[in-house]
Short mmCIF file of C-alpha atoms and ligand atoms in Angstrom, two decimals:
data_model
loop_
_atom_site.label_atom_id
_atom_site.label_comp_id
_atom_site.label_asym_id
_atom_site.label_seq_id
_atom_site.Cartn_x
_atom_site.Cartn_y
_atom_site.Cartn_z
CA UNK L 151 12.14 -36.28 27.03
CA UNK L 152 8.95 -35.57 24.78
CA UNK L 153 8.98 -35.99 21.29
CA UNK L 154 6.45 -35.96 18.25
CA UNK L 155 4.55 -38.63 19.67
CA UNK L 156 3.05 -36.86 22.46
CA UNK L 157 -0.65 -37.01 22.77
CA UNK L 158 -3.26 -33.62 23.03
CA UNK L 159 -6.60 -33.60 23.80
CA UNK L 160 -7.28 -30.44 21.41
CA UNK L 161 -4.18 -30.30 19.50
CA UNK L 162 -5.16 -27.26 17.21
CA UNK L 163 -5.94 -25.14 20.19
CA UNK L 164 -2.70 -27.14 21.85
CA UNK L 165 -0.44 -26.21 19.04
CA UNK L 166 -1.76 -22.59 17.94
CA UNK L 167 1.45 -20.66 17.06
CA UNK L 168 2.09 -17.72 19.51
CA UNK L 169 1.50 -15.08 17.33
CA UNK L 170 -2.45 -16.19 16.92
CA UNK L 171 -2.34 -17.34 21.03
CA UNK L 172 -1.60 -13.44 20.77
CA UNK L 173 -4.50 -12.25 18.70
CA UNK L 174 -6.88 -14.53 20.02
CA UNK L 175 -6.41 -12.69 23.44
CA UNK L 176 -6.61 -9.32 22.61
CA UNK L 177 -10.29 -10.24 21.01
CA UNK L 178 -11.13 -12.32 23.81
CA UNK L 179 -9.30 -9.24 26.57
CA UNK L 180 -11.73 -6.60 24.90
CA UNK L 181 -14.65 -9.20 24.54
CA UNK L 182 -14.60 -9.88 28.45
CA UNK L 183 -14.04 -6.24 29.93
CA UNK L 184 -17.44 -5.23 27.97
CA UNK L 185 -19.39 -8.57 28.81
CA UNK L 186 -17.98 -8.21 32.73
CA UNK L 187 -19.14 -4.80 32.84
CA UNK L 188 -22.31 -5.19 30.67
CA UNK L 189 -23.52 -8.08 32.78
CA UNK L 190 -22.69 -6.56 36.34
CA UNK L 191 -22.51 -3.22 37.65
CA UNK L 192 -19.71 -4.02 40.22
CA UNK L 193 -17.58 -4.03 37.11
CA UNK L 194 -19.09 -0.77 36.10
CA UNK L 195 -17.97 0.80 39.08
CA UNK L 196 -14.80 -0.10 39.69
CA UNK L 197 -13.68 0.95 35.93
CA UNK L 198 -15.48 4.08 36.20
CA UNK L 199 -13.73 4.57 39.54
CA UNK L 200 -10.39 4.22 38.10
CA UNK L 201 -11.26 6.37 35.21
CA UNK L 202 -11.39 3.29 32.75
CA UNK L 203 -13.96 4.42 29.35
CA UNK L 204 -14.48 0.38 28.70
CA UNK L 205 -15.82 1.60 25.44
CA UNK L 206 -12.14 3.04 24.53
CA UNK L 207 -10.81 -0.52 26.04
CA UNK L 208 -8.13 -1.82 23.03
CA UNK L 209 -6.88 -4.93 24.61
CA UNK L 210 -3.52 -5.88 26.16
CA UNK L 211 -1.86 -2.86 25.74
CA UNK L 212 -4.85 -0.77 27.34
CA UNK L 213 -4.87 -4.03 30.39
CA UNK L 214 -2.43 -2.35 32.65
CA UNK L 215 -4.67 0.60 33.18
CA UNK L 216 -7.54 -1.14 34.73
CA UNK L 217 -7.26 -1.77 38.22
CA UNK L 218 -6.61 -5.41 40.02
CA UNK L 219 -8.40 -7.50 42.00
CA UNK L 220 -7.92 -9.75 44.90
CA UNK L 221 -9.46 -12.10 47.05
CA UNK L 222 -10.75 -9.11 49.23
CA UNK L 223 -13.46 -8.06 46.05
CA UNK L 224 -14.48 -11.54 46.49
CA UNK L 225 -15.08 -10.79 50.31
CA UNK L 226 -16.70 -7.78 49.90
CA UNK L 227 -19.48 -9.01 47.61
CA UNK L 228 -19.79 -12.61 49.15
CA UNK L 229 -21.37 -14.78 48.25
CA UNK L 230 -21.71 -13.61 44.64
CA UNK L 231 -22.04 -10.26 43.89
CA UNK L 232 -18.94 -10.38 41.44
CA UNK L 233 -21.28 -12.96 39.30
CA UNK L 234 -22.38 -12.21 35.55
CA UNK L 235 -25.09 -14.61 34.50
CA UNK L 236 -28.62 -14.96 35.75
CA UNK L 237 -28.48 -17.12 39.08
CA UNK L 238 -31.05 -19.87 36.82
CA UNK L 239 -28.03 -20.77 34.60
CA UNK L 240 -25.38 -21.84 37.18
CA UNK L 241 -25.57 -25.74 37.85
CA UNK L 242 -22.20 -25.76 40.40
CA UNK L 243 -20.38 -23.81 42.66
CA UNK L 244 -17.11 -24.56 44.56
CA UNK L 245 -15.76 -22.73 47.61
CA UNK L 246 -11.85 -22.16 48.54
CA UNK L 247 -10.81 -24.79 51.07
CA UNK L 248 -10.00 -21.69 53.45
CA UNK L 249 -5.79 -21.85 53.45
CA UNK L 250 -6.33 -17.74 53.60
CA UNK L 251 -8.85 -17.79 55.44
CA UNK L 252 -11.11 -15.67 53.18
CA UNK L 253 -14.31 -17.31 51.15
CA UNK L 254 -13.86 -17.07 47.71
CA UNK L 255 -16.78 -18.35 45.84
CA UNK L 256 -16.97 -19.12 42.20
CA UNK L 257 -20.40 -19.92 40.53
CA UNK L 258 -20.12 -22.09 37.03
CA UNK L 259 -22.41 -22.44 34.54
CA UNK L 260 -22.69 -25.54 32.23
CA UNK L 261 -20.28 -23.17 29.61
CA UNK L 262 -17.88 -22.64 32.40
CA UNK L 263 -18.23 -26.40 33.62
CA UNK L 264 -16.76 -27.70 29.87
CA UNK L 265 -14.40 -25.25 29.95
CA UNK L 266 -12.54 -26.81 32.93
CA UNK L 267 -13.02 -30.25 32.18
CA UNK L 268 -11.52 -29.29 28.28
CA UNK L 269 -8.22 -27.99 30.44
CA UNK L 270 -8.46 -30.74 32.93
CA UNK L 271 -8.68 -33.43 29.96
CA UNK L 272 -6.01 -31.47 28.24
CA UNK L 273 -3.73 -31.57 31.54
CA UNK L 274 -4.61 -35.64 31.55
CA UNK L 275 -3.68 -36.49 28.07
CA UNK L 276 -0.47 -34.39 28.54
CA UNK L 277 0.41 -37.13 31.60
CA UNK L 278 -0.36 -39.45 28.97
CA UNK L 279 -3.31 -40.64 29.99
CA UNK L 280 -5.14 -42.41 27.64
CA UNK L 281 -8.89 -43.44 27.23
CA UNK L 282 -9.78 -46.16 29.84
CA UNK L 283 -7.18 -45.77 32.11
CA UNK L 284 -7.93 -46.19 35.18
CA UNK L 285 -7.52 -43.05 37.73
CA UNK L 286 -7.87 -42.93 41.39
CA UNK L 287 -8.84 -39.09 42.34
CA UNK L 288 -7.95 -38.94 45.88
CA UNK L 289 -8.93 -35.25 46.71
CA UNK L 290 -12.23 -34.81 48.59
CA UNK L 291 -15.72 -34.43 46.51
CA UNK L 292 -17.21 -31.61 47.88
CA UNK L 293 -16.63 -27.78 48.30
CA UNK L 294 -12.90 -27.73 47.60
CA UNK L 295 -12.74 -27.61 43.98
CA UNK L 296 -10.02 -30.60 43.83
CA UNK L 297 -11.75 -33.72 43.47
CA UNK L 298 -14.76 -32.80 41.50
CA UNK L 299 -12.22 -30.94 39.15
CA UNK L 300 -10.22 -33.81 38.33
CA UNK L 301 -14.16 -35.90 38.32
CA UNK L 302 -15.18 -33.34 35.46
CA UNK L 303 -11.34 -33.49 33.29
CA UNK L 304 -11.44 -37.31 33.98
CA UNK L 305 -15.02 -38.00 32.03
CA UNK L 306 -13.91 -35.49 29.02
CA UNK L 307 -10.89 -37.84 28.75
CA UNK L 308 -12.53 -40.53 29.28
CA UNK L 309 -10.98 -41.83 31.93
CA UNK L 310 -12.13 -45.02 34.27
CA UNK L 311 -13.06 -42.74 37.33
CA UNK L 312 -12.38 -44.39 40.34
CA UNK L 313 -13.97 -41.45 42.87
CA UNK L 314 -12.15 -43.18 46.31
CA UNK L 315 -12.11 -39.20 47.89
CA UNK L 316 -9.59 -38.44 50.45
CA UNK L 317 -8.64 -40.54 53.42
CA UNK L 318 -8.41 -44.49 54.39
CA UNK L 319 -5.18 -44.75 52.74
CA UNK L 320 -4.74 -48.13 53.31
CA UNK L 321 -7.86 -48.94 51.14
CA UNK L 322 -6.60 -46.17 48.54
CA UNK L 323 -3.68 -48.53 48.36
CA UNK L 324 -5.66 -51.98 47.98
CA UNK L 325 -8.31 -50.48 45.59
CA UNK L 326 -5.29 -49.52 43.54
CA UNK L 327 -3.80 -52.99 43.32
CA UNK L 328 -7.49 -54.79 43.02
CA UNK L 329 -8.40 -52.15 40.00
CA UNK L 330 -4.81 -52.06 38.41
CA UNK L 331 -4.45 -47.80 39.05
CA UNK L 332 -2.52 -46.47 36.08
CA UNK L 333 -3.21 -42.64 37.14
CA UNK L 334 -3.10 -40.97 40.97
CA UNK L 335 -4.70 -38.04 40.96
CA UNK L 336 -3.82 -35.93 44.66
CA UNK L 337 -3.13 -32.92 46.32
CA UNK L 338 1.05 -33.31 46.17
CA UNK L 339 1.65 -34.13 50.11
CA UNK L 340 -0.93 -36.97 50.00
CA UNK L 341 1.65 -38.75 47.74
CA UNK L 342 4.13 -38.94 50.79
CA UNK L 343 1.51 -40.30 53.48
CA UNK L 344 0.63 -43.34 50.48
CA UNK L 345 4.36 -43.95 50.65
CA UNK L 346 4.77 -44.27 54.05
CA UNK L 347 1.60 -46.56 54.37
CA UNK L 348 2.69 -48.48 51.56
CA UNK L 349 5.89 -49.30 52.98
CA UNK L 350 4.19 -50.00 56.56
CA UNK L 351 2.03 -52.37 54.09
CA UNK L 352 4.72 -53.79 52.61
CA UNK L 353 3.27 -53.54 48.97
CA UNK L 354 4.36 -52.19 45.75
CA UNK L 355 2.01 -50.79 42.96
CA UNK L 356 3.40 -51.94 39.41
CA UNK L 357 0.44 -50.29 37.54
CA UNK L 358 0.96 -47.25 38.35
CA UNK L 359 2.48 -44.77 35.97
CA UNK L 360 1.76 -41.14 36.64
CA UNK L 361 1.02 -39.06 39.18
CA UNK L 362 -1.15 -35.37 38.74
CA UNK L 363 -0.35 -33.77 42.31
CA UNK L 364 -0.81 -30.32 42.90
CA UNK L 365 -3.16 -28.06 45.44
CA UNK L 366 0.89 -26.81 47.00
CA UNK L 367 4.00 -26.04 46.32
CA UNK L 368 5.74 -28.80 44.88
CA UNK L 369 9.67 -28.82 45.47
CA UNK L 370 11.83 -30.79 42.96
CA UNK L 371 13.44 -32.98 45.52
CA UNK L 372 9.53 -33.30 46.68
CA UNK L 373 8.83 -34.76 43.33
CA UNK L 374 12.31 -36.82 43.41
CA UNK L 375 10.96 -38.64 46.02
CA UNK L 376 8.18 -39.59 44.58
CA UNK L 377 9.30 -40.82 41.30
CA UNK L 378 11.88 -42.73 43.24
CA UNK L 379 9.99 -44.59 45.39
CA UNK L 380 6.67 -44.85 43.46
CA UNK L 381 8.25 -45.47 40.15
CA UNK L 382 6.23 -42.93 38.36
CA UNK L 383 6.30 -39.79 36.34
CA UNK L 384 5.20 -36.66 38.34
CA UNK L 385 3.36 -33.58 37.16
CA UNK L 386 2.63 -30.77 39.23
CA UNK L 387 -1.11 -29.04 37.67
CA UNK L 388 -1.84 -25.99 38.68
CA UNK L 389 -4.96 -23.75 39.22
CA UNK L 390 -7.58 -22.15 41.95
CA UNK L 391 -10.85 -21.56 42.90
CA UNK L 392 -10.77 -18.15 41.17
CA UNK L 393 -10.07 -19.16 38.08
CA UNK L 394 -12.10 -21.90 37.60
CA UNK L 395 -10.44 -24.57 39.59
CA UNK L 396 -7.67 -26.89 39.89
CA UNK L 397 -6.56 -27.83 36.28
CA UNK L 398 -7.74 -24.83 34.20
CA UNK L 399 -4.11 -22.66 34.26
CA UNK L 400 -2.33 -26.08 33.40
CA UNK L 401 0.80 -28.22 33.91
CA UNK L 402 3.77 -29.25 33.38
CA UNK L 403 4.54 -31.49 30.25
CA UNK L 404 6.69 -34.80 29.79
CA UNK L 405 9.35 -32.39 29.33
CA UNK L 406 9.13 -31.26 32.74
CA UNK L 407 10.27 -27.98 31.85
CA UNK L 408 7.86 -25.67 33.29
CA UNK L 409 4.12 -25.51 33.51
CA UNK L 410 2.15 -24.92 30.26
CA UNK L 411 -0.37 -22.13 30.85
CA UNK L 412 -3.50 -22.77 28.60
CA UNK L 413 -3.20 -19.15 27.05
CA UNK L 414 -6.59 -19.29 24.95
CA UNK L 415 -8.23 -19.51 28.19
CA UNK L 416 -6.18 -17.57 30.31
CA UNK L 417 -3.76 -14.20 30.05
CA UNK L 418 -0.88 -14.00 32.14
CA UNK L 419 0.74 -10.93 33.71
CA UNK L 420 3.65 -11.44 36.20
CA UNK L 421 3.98 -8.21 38.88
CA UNK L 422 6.71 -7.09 41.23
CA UNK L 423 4.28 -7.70 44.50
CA UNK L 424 5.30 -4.22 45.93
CA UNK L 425 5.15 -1.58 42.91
CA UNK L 426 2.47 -3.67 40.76
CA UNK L 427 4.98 -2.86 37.73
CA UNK L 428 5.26 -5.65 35.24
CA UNK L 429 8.44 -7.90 35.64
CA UNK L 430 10.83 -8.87 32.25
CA UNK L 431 9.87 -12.80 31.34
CA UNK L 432 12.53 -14.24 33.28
CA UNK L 433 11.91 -12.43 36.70
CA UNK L 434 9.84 -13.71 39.47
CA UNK L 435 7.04 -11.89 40.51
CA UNK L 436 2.95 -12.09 41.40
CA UNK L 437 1.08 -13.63 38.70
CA UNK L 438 -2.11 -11.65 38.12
CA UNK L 439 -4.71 -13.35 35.95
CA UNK L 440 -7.13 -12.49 33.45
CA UNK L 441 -10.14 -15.62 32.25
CA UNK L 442 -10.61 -14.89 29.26
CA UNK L 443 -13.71 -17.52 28.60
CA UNK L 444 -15.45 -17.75 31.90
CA UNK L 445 -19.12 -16.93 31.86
CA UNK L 446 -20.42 -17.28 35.36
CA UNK L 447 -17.76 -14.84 36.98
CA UNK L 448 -14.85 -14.10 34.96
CA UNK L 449 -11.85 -12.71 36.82
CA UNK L 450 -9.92 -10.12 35.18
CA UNK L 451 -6.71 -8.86 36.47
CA UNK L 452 -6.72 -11.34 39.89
CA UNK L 453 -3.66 -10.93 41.43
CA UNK L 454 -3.39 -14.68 42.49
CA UNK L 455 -0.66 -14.06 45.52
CA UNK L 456 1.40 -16.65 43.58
CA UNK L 457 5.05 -16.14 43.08
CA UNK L 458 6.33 -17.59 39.53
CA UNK L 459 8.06 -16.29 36.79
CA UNK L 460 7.78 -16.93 33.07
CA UNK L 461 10.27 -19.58 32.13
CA UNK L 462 9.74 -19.16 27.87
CA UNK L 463 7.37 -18.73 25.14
CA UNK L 464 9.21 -20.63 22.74
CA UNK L 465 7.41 -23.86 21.09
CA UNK L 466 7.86 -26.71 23.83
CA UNK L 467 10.01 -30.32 22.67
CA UNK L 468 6.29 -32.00 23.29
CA UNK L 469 4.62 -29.39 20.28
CA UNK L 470 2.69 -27.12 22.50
CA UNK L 471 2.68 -23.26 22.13
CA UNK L 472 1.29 -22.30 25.06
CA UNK L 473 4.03 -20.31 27.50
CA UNK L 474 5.63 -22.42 30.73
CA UNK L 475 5.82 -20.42 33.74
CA UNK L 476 7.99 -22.14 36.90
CA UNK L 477 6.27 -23.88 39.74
CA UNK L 478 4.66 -21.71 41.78
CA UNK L 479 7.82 -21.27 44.89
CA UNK L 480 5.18 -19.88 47.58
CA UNK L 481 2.58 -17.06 47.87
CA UNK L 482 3.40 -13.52 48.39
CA UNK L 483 1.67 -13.83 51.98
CA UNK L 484 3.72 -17.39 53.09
CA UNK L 485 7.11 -15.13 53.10
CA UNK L 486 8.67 -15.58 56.57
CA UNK L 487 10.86 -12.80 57.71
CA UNK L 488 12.98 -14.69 60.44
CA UNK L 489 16.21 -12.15 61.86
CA UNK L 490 15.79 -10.41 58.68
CA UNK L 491 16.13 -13.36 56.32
CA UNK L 492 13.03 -13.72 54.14
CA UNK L 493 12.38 -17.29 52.98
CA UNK L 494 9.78 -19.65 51.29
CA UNK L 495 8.37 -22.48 53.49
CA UNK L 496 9.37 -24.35 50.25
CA UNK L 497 12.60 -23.94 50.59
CA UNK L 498 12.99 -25.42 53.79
CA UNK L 499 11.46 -28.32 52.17
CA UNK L 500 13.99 -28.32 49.57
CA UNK L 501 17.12 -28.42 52.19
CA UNK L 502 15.37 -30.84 54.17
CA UNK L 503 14.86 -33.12 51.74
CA UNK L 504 18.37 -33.15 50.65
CA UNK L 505 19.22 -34.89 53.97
CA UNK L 506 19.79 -38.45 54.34
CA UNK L 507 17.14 -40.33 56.79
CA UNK L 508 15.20 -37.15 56.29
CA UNK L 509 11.39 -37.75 55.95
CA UNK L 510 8.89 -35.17 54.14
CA UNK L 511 6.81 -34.29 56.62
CA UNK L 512 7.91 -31.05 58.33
CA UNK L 513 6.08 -28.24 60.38
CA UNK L 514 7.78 -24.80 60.52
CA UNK L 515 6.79 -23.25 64.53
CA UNK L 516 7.16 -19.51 64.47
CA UNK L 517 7.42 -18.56 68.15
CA UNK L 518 6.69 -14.83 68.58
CA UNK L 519 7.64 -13.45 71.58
CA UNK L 520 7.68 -9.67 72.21
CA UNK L 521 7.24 -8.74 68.58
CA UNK L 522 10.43 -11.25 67.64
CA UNK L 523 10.26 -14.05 65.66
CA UNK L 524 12.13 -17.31 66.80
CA UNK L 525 11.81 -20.41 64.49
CA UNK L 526 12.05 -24.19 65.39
CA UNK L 527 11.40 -26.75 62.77
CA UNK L 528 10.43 -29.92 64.19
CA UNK L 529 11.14 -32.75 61.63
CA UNK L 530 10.77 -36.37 61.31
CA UNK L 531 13.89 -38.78 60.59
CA UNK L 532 15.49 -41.78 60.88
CA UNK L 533 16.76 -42.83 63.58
CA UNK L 534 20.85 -42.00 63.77
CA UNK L 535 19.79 -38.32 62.41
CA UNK L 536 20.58 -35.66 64.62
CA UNK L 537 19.53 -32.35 65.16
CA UNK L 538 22.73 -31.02 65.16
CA UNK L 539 22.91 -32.41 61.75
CA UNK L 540 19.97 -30.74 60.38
CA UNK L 541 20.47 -27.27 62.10
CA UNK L 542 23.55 -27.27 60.72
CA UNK L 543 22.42 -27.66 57.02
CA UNK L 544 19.62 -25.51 57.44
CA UNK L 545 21.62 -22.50 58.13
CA UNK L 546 24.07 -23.03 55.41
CA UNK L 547 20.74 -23.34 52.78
CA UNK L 548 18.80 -20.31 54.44
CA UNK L 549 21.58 -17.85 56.01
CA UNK L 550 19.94 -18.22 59.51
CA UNK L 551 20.06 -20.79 62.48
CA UNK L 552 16.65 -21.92 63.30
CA UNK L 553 16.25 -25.13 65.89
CA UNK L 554 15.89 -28.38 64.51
CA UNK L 555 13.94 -30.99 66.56
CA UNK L 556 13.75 -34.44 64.95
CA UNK L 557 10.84 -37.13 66.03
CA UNK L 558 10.22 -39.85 65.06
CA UNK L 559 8.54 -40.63 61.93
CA UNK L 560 4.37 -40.74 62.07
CA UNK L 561 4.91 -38.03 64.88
CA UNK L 562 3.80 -34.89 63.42
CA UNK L 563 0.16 -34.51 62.77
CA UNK L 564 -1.35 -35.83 58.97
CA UNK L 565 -4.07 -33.71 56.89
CA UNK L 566 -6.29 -35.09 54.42
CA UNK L 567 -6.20 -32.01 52.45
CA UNK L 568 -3.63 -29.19 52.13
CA UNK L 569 -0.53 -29.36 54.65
CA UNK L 570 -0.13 -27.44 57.43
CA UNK L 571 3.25 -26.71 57.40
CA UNK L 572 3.77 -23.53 59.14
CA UNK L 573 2.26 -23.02 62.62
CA UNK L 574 2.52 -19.67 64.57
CA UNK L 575 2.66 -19.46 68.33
CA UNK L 576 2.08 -16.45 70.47
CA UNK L 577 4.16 -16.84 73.68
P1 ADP A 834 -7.36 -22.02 48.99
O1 ADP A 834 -7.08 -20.66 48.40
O2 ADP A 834 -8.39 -21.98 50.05
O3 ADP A 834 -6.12 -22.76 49.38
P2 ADP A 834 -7.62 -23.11 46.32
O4 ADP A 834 -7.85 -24.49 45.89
O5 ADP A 834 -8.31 -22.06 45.56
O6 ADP A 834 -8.00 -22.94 47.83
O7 ADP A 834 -6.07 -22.87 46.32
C1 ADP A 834 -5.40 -22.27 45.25
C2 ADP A 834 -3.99 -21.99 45.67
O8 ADP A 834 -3.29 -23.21 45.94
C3 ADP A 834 -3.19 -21.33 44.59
O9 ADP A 834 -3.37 -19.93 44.55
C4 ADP A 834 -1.78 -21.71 45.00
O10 ADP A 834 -1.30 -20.88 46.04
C5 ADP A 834 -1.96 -23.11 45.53
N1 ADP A 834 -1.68 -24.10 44.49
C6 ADP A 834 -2.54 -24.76 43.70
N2 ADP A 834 -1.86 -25.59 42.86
C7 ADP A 834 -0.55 -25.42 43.10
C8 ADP A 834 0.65 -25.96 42.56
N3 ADP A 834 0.63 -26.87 41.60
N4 ADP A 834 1.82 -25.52 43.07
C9 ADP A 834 1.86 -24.60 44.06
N5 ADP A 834 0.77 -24.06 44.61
C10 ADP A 834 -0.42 -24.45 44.14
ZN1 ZN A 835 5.75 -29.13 26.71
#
């Protein structure tokens, strides 16, 4: 539990009571709209198309009547027509790592740059990571916005950066003991494959303290497993290319009691996917984003394909104001509709995990044949775990009876990046 003795990295802007969060928006709502539209004539277009007068444009209660956007305007004017700044004044650009399939670019200038380090570093300090702590940021450096993300939060906190990249786990591992790793800093299933090396090492890591995984959804008996074995505390950070990268929505606290949304940066709305109608606090739904600071290409409205709901905007045990919203239980297009039963890849996570012998690594095989979807989920377990077990407990969780083949653990193929966990198949 968090108390008064929690650290911030900007505590004014950390602590800002909800009522000037509130105010600070609007300004900064009606302050983008014009500057989007000002600075690009895409903007222009689609307002003016949806009968938007920007010059009439109040704020948040005027937000719902401008239209949304998705990754498909960021397809349609790749690589970066959707960009607001003279192409001289951007110094980086990251690139989704392609889980949709779509290429979403997102340009930054040096503003935009110390904007996400500011809610990386804030993220950090919120693990409690302190000045010259070491970190190991295991994401790849490159296009993928992960590991230079957690590069640019880790200097504003000033961090020891220890830049290992993704892969060679067993050196991950042995640079950790050799440099005394207080912080790991991963996409969330990389966590499991350093467990199972490190028990195939034999080796324990007493340094470490805290892990920042995100990148996925991150179940809670996910994170269970990870605290157990690795002895650490685990926060799940949250954030994507659109927006700025991983890091700049936020995280969850030492409370663990949702994920604090940095609200001077960013304005939340939370849709029913189907009607686009706003959802009561409390409801799950789409969260659609608005940047509210962003130079290079600020998104406004982006409905993210996230599913979330907010969990409270009351003042936090660890001090901060800013609202927690739940982890993020799948995206709108990862819904599997199996004999009528819609479900969450997640959740078959969850009831796997709950198992005994059960391992986290998991691929969900959706056979189609004829237009009808048949799934088999091919798990890997100790040995004395049956598949008779786990179909059995799969059904009771998710209301249908999909086959459960268990392998042996190490069977099922390993990514560096982002799982795949759900493989379709034509037959
Ligand atoms: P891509 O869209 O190619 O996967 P991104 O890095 O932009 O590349 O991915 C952002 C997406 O990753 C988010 O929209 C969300 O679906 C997922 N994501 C990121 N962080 C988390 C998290 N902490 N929990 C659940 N999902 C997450
Ligand atoms: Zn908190």
């Amino acid at each position: 539990m968090s108390t008064e003795t929690d650290i911030y990295f900007n505590q004014a802007a950390e602590t800002t009571s909800q009522d000037e969060l509130k105010s600070l928006q609007n300004e900064k709502l009606i302050r983008i709209v014009r500057y989007a539209t000002e600075n690009n004539p895409y903007f222009a277009e689609l307002y003016k198309k949806a009968g938007v007068d920007v010059g009439d444009f109040r704020g948040i209660e005027d937000l719902a009547k401008l239209p949304t956007i998705s990754k498909a305007n960021f397809r349609e004017t790749y690589p970066m027509g959707m960009c607001c700044v003279p192409k001289n004044t951007i110094r980086e650009m990251h690139m989704s790592s392609g889980s949709t399939g779509t290429p979403v670019v997102m340009p930054y200038t040096q503003a935009d740059l110390a904007q996400w380090a500011e809610c990386m570093a804030r993220c950090y300090r919120m693990a409690g990571g302190e000045p010259g702590d070491p970190i190991q940021i295991m994401p790849s450096f490159g296009l993928f916005n992960g590991g230079f993300g957690m590069y640019h939060g880790a200097r504003a906190a000033e961090l020891f950066v220890i830049p290992t990249g993704s892969g060679n786990t067993e050196r991950q591992i042995r640079l950790a003991r050799d440099f005394n790793t207080k912080i790991f800093a991963a996409v969330i299933s990389y966590a499991t494959r350093i467990i199972e090396v490190m028990d195939k090492m034999g080796v324990e890591l007493p340094n470490l303290k805290t892990g920042v995984f995100g990148a996925e959804a991150v179940t809670d008996a996910m994170k269970a497993k990870i605290r157990a074995r690795l002895g650490i505390d685990v926060f799940n950070i949250y954030g994507m290319t659109e927006t700025g990268g991983v890091g700049t929505l936020g995280m969850d606290c030492r409370d663990h009691s949702g994920i604090h949304v940095w609200e001077d940066h960013y304005y939340l709305e939370v849709l029913d996917p189907t009607t686009r109608e706003p959802v009561p606090d409390g409801e799950i739904g789409e969260l659609v984003v608005t940047a509210l600071t962003r130079e290079a290409l600020p998104v406004i409205r982006f409905r993210t394909g996230d599913l979330t709901r907010i969990l409270t905007r009351e003042r936090c045990a660890c001090g901060r104001t800013h609202l927690k919203i739940d982890a993020i239980s799948g995206r709108v297009d990862d819904m599997l509709i199996v004999k009528g039963v819609n479900f969450f890849p997640s959740q078959v996570e969850q009831a796997l995990l709950e198992l005994p012998g059960v391992h986290p690594d998991y691929q969900i095989i959706l056979e189609e044949r004829d237009g009808v979807n048949d799934v088999r989920i091919l798990v890997e377990a100790e040995p004395g775990v049956s598949g008779f077990v786990v179909e059995k407990h799969l059904k009771e969780r998710l209301g249908f009876s999909p086959k459960g083949d268990v392998l042996p653990p190490g069977t099922l193929p390993r990514s560096e990046g982002k799982a795949v966990r759900v493989v379709r198949k034509k037959i």
